[in-house]
mmCIF file of C-alpha atoms in Angstrom:
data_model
loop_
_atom_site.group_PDB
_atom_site.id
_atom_site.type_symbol
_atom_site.label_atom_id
_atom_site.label_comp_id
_atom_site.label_asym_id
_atom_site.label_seq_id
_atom_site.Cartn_x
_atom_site.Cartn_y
_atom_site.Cartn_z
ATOM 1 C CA UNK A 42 -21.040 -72.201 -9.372
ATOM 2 C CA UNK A 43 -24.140 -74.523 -10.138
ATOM 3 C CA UNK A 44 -21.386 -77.273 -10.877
ATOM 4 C CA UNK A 45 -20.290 -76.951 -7.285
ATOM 5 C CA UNK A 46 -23.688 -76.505 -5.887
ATOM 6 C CA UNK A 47 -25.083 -79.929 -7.701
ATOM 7 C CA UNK A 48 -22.081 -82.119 -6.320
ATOM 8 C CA UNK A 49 -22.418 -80.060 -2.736
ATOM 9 C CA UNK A 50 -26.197 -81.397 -2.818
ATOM 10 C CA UNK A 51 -24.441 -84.734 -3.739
ATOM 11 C CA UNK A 52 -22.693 -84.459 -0.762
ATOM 12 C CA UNK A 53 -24.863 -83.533 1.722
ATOM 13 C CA UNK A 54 -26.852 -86.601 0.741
ATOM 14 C CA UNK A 55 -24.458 -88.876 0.479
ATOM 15 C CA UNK A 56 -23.682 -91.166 4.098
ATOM 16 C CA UNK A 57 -20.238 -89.538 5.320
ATOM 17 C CA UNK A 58 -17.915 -92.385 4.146
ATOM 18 C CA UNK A 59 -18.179 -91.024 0.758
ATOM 19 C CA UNK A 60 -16.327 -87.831 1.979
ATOM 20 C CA UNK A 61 -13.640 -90.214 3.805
ATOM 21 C CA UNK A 62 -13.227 -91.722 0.824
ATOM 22 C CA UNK A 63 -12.331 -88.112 -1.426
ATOM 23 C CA UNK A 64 -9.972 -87.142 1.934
ATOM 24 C CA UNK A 65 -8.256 -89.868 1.294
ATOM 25 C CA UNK A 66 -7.803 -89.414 -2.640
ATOM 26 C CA UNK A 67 -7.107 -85.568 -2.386
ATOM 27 C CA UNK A 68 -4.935 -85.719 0.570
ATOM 28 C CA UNK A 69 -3.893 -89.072 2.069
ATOM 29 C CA UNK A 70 -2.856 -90.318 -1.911
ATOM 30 C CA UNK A 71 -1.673 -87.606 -2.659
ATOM 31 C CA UNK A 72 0.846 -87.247 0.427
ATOM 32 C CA UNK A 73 1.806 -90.664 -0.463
ATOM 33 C CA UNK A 74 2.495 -90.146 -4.321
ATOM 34 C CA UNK A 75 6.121 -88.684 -2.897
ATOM 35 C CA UNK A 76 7.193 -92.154 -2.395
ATOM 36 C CA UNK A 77 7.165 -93.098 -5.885
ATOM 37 C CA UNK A 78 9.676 -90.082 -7.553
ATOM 38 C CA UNK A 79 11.873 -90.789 -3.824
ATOM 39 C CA UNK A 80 12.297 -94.743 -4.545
ATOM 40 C CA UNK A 81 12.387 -94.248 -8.715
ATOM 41 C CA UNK A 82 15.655 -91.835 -7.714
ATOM 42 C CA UNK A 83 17.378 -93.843 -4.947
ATOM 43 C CA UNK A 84 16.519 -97.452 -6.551
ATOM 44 C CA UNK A 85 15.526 -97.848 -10.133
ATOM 45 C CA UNK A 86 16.387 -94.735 -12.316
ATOM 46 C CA UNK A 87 18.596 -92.148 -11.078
ATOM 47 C CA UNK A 88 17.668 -90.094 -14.136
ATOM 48 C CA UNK A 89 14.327 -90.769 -14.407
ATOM 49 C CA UNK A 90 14.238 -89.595 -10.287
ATOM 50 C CA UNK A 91 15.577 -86.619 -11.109
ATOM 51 C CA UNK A 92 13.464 -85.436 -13.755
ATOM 52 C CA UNK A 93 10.463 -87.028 -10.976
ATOM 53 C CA UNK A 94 11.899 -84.654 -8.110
ATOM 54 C CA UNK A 95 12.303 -81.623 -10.249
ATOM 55 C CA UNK A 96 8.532 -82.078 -11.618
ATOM 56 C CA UNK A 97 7.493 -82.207 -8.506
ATOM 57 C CA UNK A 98 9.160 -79.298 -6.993
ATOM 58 C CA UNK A 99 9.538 -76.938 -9.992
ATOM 59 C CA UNK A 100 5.380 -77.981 -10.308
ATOM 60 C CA UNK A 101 4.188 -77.638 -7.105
ATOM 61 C CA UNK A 102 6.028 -73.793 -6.342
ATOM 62 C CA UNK A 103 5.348 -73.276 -10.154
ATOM 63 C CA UNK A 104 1.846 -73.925 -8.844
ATOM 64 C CA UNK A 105 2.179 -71.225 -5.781
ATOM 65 C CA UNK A 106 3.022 -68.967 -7.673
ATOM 66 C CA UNK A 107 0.422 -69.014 -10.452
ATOM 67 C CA UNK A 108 -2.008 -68.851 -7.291
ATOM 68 C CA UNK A 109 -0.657 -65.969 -5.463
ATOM 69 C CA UNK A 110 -0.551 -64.035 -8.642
ATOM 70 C CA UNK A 111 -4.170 -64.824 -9.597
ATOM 71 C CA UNK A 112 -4.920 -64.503 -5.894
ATOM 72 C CA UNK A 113 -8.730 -65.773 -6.808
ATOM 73 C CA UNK A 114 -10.835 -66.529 -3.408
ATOM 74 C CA UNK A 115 -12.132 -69.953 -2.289
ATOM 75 C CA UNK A 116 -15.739 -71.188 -4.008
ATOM 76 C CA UNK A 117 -17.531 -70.601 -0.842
ATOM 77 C CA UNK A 118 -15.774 -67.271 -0.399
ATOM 78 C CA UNK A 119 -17.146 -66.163 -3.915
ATOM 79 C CA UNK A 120 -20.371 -67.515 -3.225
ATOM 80 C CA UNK A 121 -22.345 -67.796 0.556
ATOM 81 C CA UNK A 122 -24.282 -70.401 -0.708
ATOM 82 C CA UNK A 123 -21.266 -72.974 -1.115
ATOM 83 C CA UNK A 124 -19.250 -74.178 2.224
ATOM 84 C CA UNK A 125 -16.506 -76.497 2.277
ATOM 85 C CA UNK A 126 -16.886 -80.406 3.617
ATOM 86 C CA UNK A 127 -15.370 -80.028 7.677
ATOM 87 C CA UNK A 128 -13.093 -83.099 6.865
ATOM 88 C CA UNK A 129 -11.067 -80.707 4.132
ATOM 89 C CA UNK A 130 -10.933 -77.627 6.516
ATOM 90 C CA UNK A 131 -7.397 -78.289 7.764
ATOM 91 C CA UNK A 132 -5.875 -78.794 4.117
ATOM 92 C CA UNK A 133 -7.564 -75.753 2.129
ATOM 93 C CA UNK A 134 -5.037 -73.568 2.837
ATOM 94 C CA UNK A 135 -4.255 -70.619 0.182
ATOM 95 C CA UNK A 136 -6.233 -69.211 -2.669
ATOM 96 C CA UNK A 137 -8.096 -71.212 -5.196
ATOM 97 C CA UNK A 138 -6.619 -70.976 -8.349
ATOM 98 C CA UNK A 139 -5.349 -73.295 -9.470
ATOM 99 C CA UNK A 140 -5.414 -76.331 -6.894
ATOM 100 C CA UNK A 141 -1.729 -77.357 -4.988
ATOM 101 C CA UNK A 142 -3.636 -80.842 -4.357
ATOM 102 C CA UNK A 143 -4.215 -81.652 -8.118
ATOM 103 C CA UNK A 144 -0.626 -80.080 -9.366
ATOM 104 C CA UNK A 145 1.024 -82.800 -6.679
ATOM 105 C CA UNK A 146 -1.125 -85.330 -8.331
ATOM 106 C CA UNK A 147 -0.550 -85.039 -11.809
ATOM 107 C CA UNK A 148 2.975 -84.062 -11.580
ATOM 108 C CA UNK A 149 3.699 -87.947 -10.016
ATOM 109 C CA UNK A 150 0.889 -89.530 -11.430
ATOM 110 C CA UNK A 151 1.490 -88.188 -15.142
ATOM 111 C CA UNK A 152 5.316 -88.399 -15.264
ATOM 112 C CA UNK A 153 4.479 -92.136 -14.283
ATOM 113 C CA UNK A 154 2.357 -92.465 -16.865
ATOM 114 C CA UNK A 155 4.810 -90.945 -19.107
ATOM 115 C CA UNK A 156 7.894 -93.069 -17.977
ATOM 116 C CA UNK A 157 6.095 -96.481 -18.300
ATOM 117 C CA UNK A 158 4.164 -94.988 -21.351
ATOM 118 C CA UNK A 159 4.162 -98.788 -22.877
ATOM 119 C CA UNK A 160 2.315 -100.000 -20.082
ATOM 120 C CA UNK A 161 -1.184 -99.189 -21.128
ATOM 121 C CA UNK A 162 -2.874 -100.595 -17.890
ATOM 122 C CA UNK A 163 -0.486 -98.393 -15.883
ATOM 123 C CA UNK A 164 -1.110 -95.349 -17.909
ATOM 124 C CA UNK A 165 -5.115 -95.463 -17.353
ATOM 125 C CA UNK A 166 -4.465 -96.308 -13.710
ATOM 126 C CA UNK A 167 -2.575 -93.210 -13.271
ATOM 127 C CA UNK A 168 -5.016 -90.938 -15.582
ATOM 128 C CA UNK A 169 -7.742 -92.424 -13.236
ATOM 129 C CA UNK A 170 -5.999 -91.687 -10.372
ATOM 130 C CA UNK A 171 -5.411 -87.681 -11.792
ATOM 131 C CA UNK A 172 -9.298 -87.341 -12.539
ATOM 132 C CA UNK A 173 -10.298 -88.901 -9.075
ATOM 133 C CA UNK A 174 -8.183 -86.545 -6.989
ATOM 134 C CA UNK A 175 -9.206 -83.445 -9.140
ATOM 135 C CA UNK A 176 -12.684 -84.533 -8.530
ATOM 136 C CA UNK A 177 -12.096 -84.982 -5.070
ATOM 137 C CA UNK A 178 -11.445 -81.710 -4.645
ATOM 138 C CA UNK A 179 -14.874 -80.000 -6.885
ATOM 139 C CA UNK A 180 -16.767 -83.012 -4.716
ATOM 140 C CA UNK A 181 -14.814 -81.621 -1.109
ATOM 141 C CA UNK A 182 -15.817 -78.049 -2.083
ATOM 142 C CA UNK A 183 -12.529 -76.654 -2.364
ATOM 143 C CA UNK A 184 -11.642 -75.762 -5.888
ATOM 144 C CA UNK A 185 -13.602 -75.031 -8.830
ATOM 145 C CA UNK A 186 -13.981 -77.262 -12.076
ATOM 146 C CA UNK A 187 -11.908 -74.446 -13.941
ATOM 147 C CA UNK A 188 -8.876 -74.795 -10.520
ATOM 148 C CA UNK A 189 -8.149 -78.232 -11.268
ATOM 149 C CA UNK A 190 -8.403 -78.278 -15.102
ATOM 150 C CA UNK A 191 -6.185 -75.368 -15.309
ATOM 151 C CA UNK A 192 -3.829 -77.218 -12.449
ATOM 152 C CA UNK A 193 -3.627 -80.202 -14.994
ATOM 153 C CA UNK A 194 -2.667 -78.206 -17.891
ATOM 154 C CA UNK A 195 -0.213 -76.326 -15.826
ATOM 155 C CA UNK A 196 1.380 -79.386 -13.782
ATOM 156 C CA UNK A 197 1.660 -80.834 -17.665
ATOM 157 C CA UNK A 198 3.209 -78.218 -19.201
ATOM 158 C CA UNK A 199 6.220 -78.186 -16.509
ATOM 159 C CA UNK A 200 6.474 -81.900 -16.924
ATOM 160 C CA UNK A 201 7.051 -81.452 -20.951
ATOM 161 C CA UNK A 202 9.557 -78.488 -19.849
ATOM 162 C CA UNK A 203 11.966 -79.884 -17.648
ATOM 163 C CA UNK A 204 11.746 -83.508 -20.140
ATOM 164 C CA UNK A 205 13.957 -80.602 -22.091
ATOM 165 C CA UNK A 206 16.137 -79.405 -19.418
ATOM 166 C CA UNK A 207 16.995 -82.692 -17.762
ATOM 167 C CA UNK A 208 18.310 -84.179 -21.305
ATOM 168 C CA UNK A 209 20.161 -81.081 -21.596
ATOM 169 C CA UNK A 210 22.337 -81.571 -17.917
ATOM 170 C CA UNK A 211 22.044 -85.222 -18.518
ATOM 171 C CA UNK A 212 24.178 -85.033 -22.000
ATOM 172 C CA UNK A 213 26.357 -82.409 -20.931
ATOM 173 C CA UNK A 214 27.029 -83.888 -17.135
ATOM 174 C CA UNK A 215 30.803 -83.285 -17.481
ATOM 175 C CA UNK A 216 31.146 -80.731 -20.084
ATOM 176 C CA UNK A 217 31.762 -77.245 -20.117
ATOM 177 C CA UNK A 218 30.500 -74.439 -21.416
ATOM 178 C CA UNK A 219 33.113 -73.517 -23.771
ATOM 179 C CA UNK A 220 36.860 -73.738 -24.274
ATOM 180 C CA UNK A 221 38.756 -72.165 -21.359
ATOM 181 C CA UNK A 222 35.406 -71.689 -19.649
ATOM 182 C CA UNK A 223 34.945 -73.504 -15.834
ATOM 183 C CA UNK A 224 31.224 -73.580 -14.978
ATOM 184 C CA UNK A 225 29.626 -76.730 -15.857
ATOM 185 C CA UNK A 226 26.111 -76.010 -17.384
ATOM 186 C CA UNK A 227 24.582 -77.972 -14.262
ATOM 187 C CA UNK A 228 26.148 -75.336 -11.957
ATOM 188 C CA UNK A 229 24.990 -72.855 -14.188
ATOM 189 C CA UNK A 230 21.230 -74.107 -14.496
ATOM 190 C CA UNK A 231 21.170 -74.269 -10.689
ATOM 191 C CA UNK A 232 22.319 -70.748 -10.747
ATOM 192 C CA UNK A 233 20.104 -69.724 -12.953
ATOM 193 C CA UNK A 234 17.105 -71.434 -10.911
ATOM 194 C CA UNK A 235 18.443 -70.043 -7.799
ATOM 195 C CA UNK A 236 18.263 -66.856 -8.796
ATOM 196 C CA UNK A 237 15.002 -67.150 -10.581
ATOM 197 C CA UNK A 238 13.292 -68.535 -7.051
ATOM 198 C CA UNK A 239 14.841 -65.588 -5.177
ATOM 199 C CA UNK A 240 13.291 -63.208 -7.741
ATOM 200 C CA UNK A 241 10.153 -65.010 -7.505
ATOM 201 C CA UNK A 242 9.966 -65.086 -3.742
ATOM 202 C CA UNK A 243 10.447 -60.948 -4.108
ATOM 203 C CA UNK A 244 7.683 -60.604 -5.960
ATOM 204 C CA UNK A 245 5.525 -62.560 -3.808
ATOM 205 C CA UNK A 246 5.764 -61.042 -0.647
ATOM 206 C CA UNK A 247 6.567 -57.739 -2.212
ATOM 207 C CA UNK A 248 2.980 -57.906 -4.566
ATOM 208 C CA UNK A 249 -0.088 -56.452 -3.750
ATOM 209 C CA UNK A 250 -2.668 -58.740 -2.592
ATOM 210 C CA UNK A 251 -6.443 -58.267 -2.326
ATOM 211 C CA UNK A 252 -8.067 -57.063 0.908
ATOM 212 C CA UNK A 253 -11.494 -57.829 1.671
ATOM 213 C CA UNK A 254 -13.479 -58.500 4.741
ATOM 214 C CA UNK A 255 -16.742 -60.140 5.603
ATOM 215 C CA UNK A 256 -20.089 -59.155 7.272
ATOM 216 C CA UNK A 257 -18.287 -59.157 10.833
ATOM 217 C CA UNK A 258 -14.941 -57.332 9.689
ATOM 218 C CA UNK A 259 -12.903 -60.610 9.608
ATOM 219 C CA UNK A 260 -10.066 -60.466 6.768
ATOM 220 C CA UNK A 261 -11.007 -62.930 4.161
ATOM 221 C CA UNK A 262 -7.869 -64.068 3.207
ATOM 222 C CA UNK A 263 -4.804 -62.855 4.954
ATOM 223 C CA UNK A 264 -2.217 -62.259 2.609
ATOM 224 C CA UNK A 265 0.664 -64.054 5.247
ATOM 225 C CA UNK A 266 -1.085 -66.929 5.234
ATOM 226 C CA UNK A 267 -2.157 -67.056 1.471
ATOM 227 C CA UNK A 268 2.119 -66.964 1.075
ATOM 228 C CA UNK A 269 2.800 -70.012 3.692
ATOM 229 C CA UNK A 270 2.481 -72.517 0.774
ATOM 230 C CA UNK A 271 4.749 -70.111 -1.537
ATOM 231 C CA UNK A 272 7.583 -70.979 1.409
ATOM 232 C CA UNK A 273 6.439 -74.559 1.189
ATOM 233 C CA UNK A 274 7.436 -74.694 -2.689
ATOM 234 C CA UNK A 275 10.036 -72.393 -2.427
ATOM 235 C CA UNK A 276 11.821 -74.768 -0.068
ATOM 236 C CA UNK A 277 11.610 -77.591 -2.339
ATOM 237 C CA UNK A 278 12.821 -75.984 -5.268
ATOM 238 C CA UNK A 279 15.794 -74.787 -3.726
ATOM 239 C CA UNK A 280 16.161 -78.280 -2.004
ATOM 240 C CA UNK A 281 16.445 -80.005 -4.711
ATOM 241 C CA UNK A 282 18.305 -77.928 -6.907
ATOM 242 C CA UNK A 283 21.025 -77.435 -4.247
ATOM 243 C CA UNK A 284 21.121 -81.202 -3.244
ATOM 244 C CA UNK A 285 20.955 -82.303 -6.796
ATOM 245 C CA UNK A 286 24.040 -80.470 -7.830
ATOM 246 C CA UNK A 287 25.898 -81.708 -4.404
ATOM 247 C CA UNK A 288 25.167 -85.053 -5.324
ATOM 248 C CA UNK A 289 26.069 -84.767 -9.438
ATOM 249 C CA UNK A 290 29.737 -83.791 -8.202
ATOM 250 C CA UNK A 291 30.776 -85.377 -5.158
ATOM 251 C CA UNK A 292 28.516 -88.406 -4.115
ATOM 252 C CA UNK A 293 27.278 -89.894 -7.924
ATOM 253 C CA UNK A 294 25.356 -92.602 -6.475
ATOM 254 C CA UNK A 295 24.757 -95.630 -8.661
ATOM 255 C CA UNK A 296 21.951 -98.226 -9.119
ATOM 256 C CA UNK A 297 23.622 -101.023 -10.357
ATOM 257 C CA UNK A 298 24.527 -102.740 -7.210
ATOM 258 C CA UNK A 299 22.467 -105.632 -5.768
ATOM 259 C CA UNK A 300 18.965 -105.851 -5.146
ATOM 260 C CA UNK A 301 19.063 -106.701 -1.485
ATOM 261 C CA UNK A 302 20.985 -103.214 -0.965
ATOM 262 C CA UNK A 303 18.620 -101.129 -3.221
ATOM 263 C CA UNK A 304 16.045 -103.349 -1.172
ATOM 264 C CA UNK A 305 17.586 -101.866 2.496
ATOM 265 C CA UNK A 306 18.220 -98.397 0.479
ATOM 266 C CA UNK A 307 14.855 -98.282 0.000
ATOM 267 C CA UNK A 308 13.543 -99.680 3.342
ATOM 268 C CA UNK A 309 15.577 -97.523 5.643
ATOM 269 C CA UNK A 310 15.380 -94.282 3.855
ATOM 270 C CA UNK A 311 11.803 -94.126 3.425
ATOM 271 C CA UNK A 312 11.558 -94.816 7.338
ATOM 272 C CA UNK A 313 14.177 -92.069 8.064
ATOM 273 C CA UNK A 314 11.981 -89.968 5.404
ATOM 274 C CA UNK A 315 8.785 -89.995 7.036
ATOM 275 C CA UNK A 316 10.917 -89.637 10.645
ATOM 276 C CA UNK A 317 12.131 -86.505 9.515
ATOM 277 C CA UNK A 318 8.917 -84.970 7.786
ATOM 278 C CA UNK A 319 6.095 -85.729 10.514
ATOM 279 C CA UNK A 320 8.438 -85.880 14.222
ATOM 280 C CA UNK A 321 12.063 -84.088 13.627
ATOM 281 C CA UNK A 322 11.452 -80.816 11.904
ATOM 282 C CA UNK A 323 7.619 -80.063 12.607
ATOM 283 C CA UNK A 324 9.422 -80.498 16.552
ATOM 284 C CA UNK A 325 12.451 -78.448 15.647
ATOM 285 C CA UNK A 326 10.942 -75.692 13.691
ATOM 286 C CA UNK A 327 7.676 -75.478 15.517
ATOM 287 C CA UNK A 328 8.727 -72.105 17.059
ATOM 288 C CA UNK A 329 9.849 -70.344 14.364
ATOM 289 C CA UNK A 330 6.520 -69.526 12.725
ATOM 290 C CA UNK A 331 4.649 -70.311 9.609
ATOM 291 C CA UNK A 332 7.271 -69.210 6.821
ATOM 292 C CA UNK A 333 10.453 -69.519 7.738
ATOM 293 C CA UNK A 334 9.613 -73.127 9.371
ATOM 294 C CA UNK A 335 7.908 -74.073 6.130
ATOM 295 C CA UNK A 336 10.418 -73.446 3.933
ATOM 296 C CA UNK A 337 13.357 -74.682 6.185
ATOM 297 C CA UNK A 338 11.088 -77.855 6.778
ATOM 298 C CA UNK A 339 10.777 -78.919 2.745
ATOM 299 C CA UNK A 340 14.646 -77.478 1.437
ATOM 300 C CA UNK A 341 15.744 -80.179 4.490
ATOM 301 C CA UNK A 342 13.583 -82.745 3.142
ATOM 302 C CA UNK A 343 14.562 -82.197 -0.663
ATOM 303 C CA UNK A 344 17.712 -81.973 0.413
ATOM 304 C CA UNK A 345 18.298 -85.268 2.369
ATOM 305 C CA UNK A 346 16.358 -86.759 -0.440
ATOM 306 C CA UNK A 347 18.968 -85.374 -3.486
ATOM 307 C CA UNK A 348 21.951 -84.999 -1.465
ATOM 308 C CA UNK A 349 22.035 -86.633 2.539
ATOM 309 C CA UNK A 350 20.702 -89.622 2.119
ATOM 310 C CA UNK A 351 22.391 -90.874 -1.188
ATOM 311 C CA UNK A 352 25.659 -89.547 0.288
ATOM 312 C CA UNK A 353 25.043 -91.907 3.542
ATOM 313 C CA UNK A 354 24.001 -94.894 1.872
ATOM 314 C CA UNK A 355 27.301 -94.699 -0.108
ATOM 315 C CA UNK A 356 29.217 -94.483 2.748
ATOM 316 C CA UNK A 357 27.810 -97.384 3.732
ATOM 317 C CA UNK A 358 27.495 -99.526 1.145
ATOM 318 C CA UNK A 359 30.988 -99.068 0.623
ATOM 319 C CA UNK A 360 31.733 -100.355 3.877
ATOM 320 C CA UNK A 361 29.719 -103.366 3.333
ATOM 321 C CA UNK A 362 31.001 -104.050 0.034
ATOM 322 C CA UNK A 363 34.585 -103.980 1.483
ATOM 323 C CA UNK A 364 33.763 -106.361 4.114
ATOM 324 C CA UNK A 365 32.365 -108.554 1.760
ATOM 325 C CA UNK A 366 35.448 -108.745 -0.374
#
């Protein structure tokens, strides 16, 4: 813990813009970084999108449940000595290990780098970018130096994965398994993932977690709680999986058309995005309670994104292309 104790004295010294500064890396970047994988998909590479989305999904509950498994308490829970910076109260949610905010920001950031590996400038921007928002989060008080390394390795290691799995759909899109057989090895892999996140989800809630309390008989971490983020990734995952599948067999969405519609593709379904994410379902689902409005809030969202909104903008860019003719 001396690590954490030299950059809290850091901290403490420090005028307060410098903690503005690592909210904004750890949490305001990093809740933008979902643009990038959303606009790669509907705009510029459909395949390179995909394998985006699934990184960030598979990563981030891949993530949750490495966490609730390890179920390892918060820095200043281990030790009295550290406390957490007030402006990161709100988004240190969970256990510690390893960090949710540094999976979300390698698994964009580093498949970037990875996709536009030529680009040398781009690559040290985004491996920059990686080191500054694991930093933030030692600097915030939040995670460990050992949370966010291990994060890193982790968000890494499901980006080399699904590299793997997505070549595998991608060169058997319309084959089947066998002669005679019917189940197209996307359908299957879906399946298969379905299943797997069901299984996973068991476990979870079905696990035993650690119960401690402090000084004053206060839980330290309440199990319900330390699962809300499981829901969160959970509802991804099975998002995507079931949107990406929809949209593989009966929308197939192309980017070759012109730039002025990938242009209004782009425009409009980023503003319908953010619509949905931060008024529509945190308004619809705000009764419903931590879990089962979490995980109905991000399947939605991965969904329009994979499935919904490609299958409007067809629609409609159909329609204009026909009245252009």
């Amino acid at each position: 813990m001396d690590y954490l104790l030299f950059l809290q004295n850091l901290r403490e010294a420090c005028p307060s813009f410098i903690n503005g500064f690592f909210i904004f890396i750890s949490e305001g970047l990093v809740s933008l970084l979902i643009v990038i994988p959303v606009l790669v998909y509907w705009c510029f590479d459909k395949k390179i999108g995909l394998w985006f989305l699934f990184n960030y999904s598979a990563g981030y509950f891949t993530n949750q449940c490495v966490k609730n498994t390890a179920c390892v308490y918060r820095p200043w829970i281990r030790d009295s000595r550290l406390h957490l910076a007030k402006e990161a109260v709100s988004s240190a949610t969970g256990y510690s290990f390893p960090s949710g905010h540094t999976a979300l920001g390698t698994l964009v950031l580093e498949s970037l780098a990875v996709w536009k590996r030529k680009n040398k400038l781009l690559v040290i921007i985004c491996a920059i970018g990686i080191f500054l928002i694991a930093f933030a989060r030692n600097w915030l008080g939040a995670h460990s130096q050992y949370d966010v390394i291990v994060s890193v390795l982790l968000a890494s290691l499901v980006i080399i994965i699904n590299i793997f799995i997505v070549h595998a759909i991608d060169g058997r899109c319309d084959n089947k398994l066998g002669k005679g057989q019917k189940i197209s090895l996307d359908f299957l892999l879906v399946m298969l993932g379905l299943i797997l996140l069901t299984a996973l989800m068991f476990y979870l809630n079905l696990k035993n977690y650690p119960i401690d309390y402090d000084l004053e008989g206060k839980i330290l971490a309440d199990p319900y709680d330390m699962l809300t983020d499981c829901y969160s990734g959970a509802g991804m995952l099975g998002g995507f999986l079931i949107g990406f599948l929809l949209e593989r067999h009966f929308v197939k969405f192309k980017i070759d058309v012109s730039k002025k519609l990938l242009l209004l593709r782009g425009l409009v379904g980023i503003v319908i995005l953010l619509l949905l994410y931060l008024v529509i379902l945190p308004f619809i689902f705000q009764g419903l309670g931590e879990h089962l409005g979490h995980i109905l809030k991000y399947f939605i969202v991965f969904f329009f994104i994979t499935f919904l909104y490609p299958y409007f903008f067809v629609l409609v860019e159909k329609k204009i292309s026909e009245k252009v003719e």
